Amino acid sequence: MKSSSKFFTIGLVTAWYSSNIGVLLLNKYLLSNYGFKYPIFLTMCHMTACSLLSYIAIAWMKMVPMQAIRSRVQFLKISALSLIFCASVVSGNVSLKYLPVSFNQAIGATTPFFTAVFAYLMTFKREAWLTYITLIPVVTGVIIASGGEPSFHLFGFIMCIGATAARALKSVLQSILLSSEGEKLNSMNLLLYMAPIAVVFLLPATLFMEENVVGITLALARDDVKIVWYLVFNSALAYFVNLTNFLVTKHTSALTLQVLGNAKGAVAVVVSILIFRNPVSVTGMLGYSLTVIGVILYSEAKKRSK
């Protein structure tokens, strides 16, 4: 029984890594290499798939019990989180148009820094001084990586920083807004409600900022039907990122999850360099390594201060 449980966990982690890295690389390929220059529409496709597949998983397959929204206030809180979630995903996708995946992941690794800043500003929650010291290599590493990045692009860099900050803001806000027992939702149910709200936010943004994107996509599909399959597969993969993340969290310990999360970014960097063959510098890799070491030290310091 233990052996089958071990293989199940290994399979889950493999699926989590594959879906995470797969959606990241496919986003990069579509937005940068393939020439599909519509990151808001791409995000809307992701959120549409997340809405449909979340409903199927919860309402039909009953993978987790459905949790109802209990009040208008709770709905407004979820809508606020959904808006920040949209901003994070769109900014991240925009950044992939301009930055290599390796540098994108290096910046994304600074999430703990922004989380600590927002937690302090919004809840006045102070960490132990050692925890703050560990954030120094996290930030220093990205500064070094930026200086040594051959494909540095200022707008892409700003978008990626914005995506990372928004991701941290969402996690801090979520812990504040949905903290009472009656309002807490597991990540699967939260996605079930956030994804359709995100589609409502993204639809006018797409129509306004990416004019005639549906017509252009249909014209592209007439010339190359593969674009349809790319979008469908990519959107389904975006849902499986959330599903596998939920399952891995459920079936492993918090420490295992931290270690796997830190390693995942490094694996994504190596795989992306092998596939896209983007130029990397020794300085850039040293900077990224320093950031990863900082994140590991930060996780350890947080654990000890509890």
XYZ file of C-alpha atoms in Angstrom:
306
model
C 0.000 0.000 0.000
C 2.876 2.329 0.904
C 4.565 1.603 -2.443
C 1.432 2.476 -4.459
C 0.994 5.671 -2.400
C 4.619 6.621 -3.139
C 4.131 6.067 -6.898
C 0.898 8.079 -6.763
C 2.730 11.020 -5.135
C 5.581 10.797 -7.678
C 2.994 10.764 -10.487
C 1.257 13.818 -8.993
C 4.514 15.754 -8.683
C 5.456 14.818 -12.270
C 2.034 16.030 -13.491
C 2.433 19.250 -11.456
C 5.889 19.942 -12.912
C 4.808 19.018 -16.456
C 1.681 21.223 -16.422
C 3.484 24.188 -14.789
C 6.502 24.120 -17.074
C 4.384 23.125 -20.091
C 1.998 26.095 -19.822
C 4.925 28.476 -19.270
C 6.843 27.217 -22.332
C 3.718 27.102 -24.524
C 2.817 30.675 -23.500
C 6.338 31.749 -24.455
C 6.171 29.884 -27.761
C 2.772 31.358 -28.702
C 3.488 34.946 -27.636
C 7.077 35.185 -28.787
C 8.037 32.500 -31.313
C 4.704 31.719 -33.014
C 3.782 35.410 -33.212
C 0.386 35.256 -31.457
C 0.660 38.699 -29.861
C -2.516 38.715 -27.752
C -1.686 38.033 -24.074
C -5.058 39.293 -22.729
C -7.042 37.039 -25.081
C -4.731 34.130 -24.192
C -5.383 34.751 -20.476
C -9.135 34.903 -21.183
C -8.914 31.484 -22.906
C -7.153 30.144 -19.790
C -9.833 31.540 -17.475
C -12.671 30.209 -19.672
C -11.139 26.719 -19.524
C -10.641 27.043 -15.749
C -14.323 28.029 -15.358
C -15.635 25.051 -17.369
C -13.221 22.427 -16.027
C -13.618 23.619 -12.422
C -17.371 23.190 -12.719
C -16.988 19.692 -14.231
C -14.468 18.654 -11.519
C -16.560 19.965 -8.598
C -20.230 19.762 -9.682
C -20.074 16.578 -11.783
C -16.996 14.594 -10.711
C -17.274 15.759 -7.068
C -13.490 15.862 -6.604
C -14.056 18.209 -3.660
C -17.317 19.292 -1.980
C -18.780 22.454 -3.485
C -18.601 25.452 -1.132
C -21.282 28.092 -1.670
C -20.719 31.854 -1.590
C -22.576 32.908 1.558
C -22.899 36.662 1.195
C -22.606 39.613 -1.143
C -19.576 40.806 0.836
C -17.816 37.474 0.266
C -18.621 37.737 -3.470
C -17.084 41.234 -3.591
C -13.970 39.972 -1.805
C -13.604 37.128 -4.330
C -14.112 39.639 -7.185
C -11.297 41.827 -5.796
C -8.989 38.797 -5.622
C -10.010 37.832 -9.155
C -9.091 41.294 -10.473
C -5.607 41.073 -8.906
C -5.297 37.493 -10.194
C -6.100 38.767 -13.720
C -3.532 41.555 -13.441
C -0.890 39.047 -12.332
C -1.531 36.506 -15.109
C -1.872 39.114 -17.897
C 1.306 40.941 -16.780
C 3.175 37.625 -16.627
C 2.020 36.696 -20.140
C 2.907 40.163 -21.488
C 6.405 39.830 -19.990
C 6.904 36.528 -21.870
C 6.599 38.433 -25.161
C 9.792 40.307 -24.279
C 11.786 38.196 -21.806
C 13.231 34.673 -21.946
C 11.599 32.142 -19.611
C 14.846 31.790 -17.621
C 14.890 35.503 -16.674
C 11.108 35.488 -16.123
C 11.559 32.690 -13.558
C 14.427 34.526 -11.839
C 12.193 37.561 -11.272
C 9.273 35.327 -10.234
C 11.463 33.815 -7.496
C 11.344 37.183 -5.647
C 7.686 36.540 -4.646
C 8.661 36.060 -0.930
C 10.142 39.575 -0.878
C 6.893 41.165 -2.099
C 4.830 38.920 0.192
C 6.840 40.099 3.229
C 6.481 43.766 2.154
C 2.702 43.542 1.598
C 2.175 41.534 4.802
C 3.974 44.254 6.764
C 2.176 47.165 5.021
C -1.318 45.638 5.241
C -1.282 43.696 8.509
C 1.720 45.265 10.292
C 2.929 41.691 10.691
C 6.635 41.697 11.502
C 8.800 38.703 10.773
C 11.918 37.774 12.752
C 14.924 39.929 11.738
C 16.669 36.817 10.350
C 13.771 36.330 7.893
C 14.265 39.851 6.520
C 18.033 39.285 6.202
C 17.391 36.228 3.992
C 15.478 38.476 1.570
C 18.699 40.402 0.790
C 20.150 37.622 -1.456
C 16.678 37.169 -3.041
C 16.654 40.783 -4.290
C 20.431 41.049 -4.867
C 20.320 37.945 -7.070
C 17.716 39.486 -9.386
C 19.684 42.756 -9.586
C 22.800 40.759 -10.602
C 20.761 38.613 -13.037
C 19.258 41.770 -14.610
C 22.709 43.259 -15.173
C 23.930 40.041 -16.771
C 20.825 39.270 -18.868
C 21.700 39.414 -22.630
C 17.980 39.677 -23.584
C 17.027 42.335 -21.002
C 13.957 44.382 -22.001
C 12.823 47.189 -19.670
C 9.069 46.978 -20.410
C 9.118 43.178 -20.103
C 11.039 43.511 -16.825
C 8.486 46.005 -15.407
C 5.598 43.713 -16.449
C 7.257 40.705 -14.807
C 7.916 42.643 -11.570
C 4.242 43.752 -11.671
C 3.076 40.135 -12.135
C 5.235 38.951 -9.220
C 4.047 41.768 -6.934
C 0.378 41.118 -7.877
C 0.794 37.393 -7.130
C 2.168 38.252 -3.671
C -0.572 40.846 -3.076
C -3.254 38.258 -3.923
C -1.882 35.747 -1.410
C -1.687 38.370 1.373
C -5.156 39.761 0.577
C -6.596 36.253 0.411
C -5.337 35.505 3.932
C -6.945 38.759 5.155
C -10.235 38.761 3.213
C -11.124 35.077 3.482
C -9.812 34.472 6.996
C -13.073 33.783 8.877
C -14.184 30.150 9.084
C -17.432 30.880 7.239
C -15.645 32.485 4.282
C -12.648 30.199 3.816
C -12.611 28.411 0.459
C -10.217 25.715 -0.703
C -8.189 26.592 -3.822
C -10.420 24.510 -6.131
C -13.608 26.289 -5.053
C -11.873 29.669 -5.097
C -10.847 29.035 -8.720
C -14.428 27.946 -9.547
C -15.657 31.428 -8.556
C -12.628 33.527 -9.532
C -12.249 32.212 -13.097
C -15.711 33.270 -14.448
C -15.345 36.677 -12.736
C -11.921 36.970 -14.429
C -13.541 36.273 -17.826
C -16.005 39.135 -17.171
C -13.047 41.467 -16.424
C -10.946 40.250 -19.361
C -13.610 40.281 -22.091
C -13.972 44.100 -22.334
C -10.184 44.490 -21.884
C -9.597 42.105 -24.799
C -12.157 43.817 -27.053
C -10.799 47.266 -26.217
C -7.042 46.605 -26.159
C -6.715 43.729 -28.658
C -9.077 44.857 -31.393
C -10.583 42.168 -33.653
C -8.561 39.431 -31.902
C -11.272 36.802 -32.548
C -11.324 37.613 -36.279
C -7.521 37.521 -36.439
C -7.424 34.181 -34.570
C -10.023 32.682 -36.953
C -8.003 33.946 -39.947
C -4.869 32.377 -38.421
C -6.778 29.115 -37.907
C -7.767 29.035 -41.601
C -4.083 29.228 -42.541
C -2.805 26.986 -39.746
C -5.334 24.896 -37.793
C -2.603 24.083 -35.219
C -3.247 27.466 -33.503
C -6.679 26.183 -32.380
C -5.128 23.070 -30.837
C -2.358 25.145 -29.240
C -4.952 27.410 -27.590
C -7.200 24.527 -26.472
C -4.298 22.478 -25.088
C -2.681 25.523 -23.451
C -5.977 26.542 -21.798
C -6.628 23.014 -20.473
C -3.036 22.907 -19.189
C -3.638 26.182 -17.315
C -6.435 24.452 -15.390
C -4.309 21.382 -14.668
C -1.648 23.641 -13.124
C -4.243 24.614 -10.490
C -5.634 21.085 -10.105
C -2.228 19.416 -9.655
C -1.094 22.213 -7.317
C -4.148 21.514 -5.127
C -3.550 17.740 -5.166
C 0.195 18.006 -4.464
C -0.565 20.366 -1.547
C -3.111 17.843 -0.230
C -0.868 14.778 -0.551
C 2.531 16.161 0.549
C 3.844 18.089 3.538
C 4.352 21.873 3.542
C 8.142 21.366 3.623
C 8.085 18.996 0.623
C 5.953 21.508 -1.246
C 8.459 24.320 -0.539
C 11.405 22.209 -1.745
C 9.501 21.082 -4.871
C 8.409 24.662 -5.578
C 11.978 25.968 -5.386
C 13.258 23.161 -7.617
C 10.437 23.668 -10.152
C 11.688 27.133 -11.117
C 15.203 25.792 -11.677
C 13.884 22.910 -13.827
C 11.803 25.397 -15.894
C 14.932 27.523 -16.465
C 17.021 24.547 -17.675
C 14.241 23.160 -19.916
C 13.504 26.588 -21.452
C 17.195 27.210 -22.246
C 17.433 23.768 -23.901
C 14.266 24.376 -25.986
C 14.515 28.080 -26.900
C 18.339 28.261 -26.811
C 18.193 31.826 -25.498
C 21.640 33.246 -24.662
C 22.538 33.134 -20.974
C 25.493 34.660 -19.171
C 27.498 33.373 -16.220
C 26.516 36.563 -14.333
C 22.828 35.919 -15.048
C 23.000 32.308 -13.821
C 24.960 33.348 -10.703
C 22.305 35.971 -9.948
C 19.487 33.456 -10.366
C 21.344 30.913 -8.174
C 21.753 33.559 -5.447
C 18.005 34.307 -5.581
C 17.121 30.595 -5.268
C 19.519 30.219 -2.297
C 17.865 33.288 -0.717
C 14.386 31.765 -1.195
C 15.530 28.490 0.437
C 17.042 30.407 3.384
C 13.845 32.496 3.655
C 11.684 29.334 3.793
C 13.973 27.891 6.491
C 13.927 31.133 8.536
C 10.119 31.316 8.321
C 9.824 27.720 9.501
C 12.137 28.348 12.485
C 10.387 31.551 13.548
C 7.021 29.744 13.884
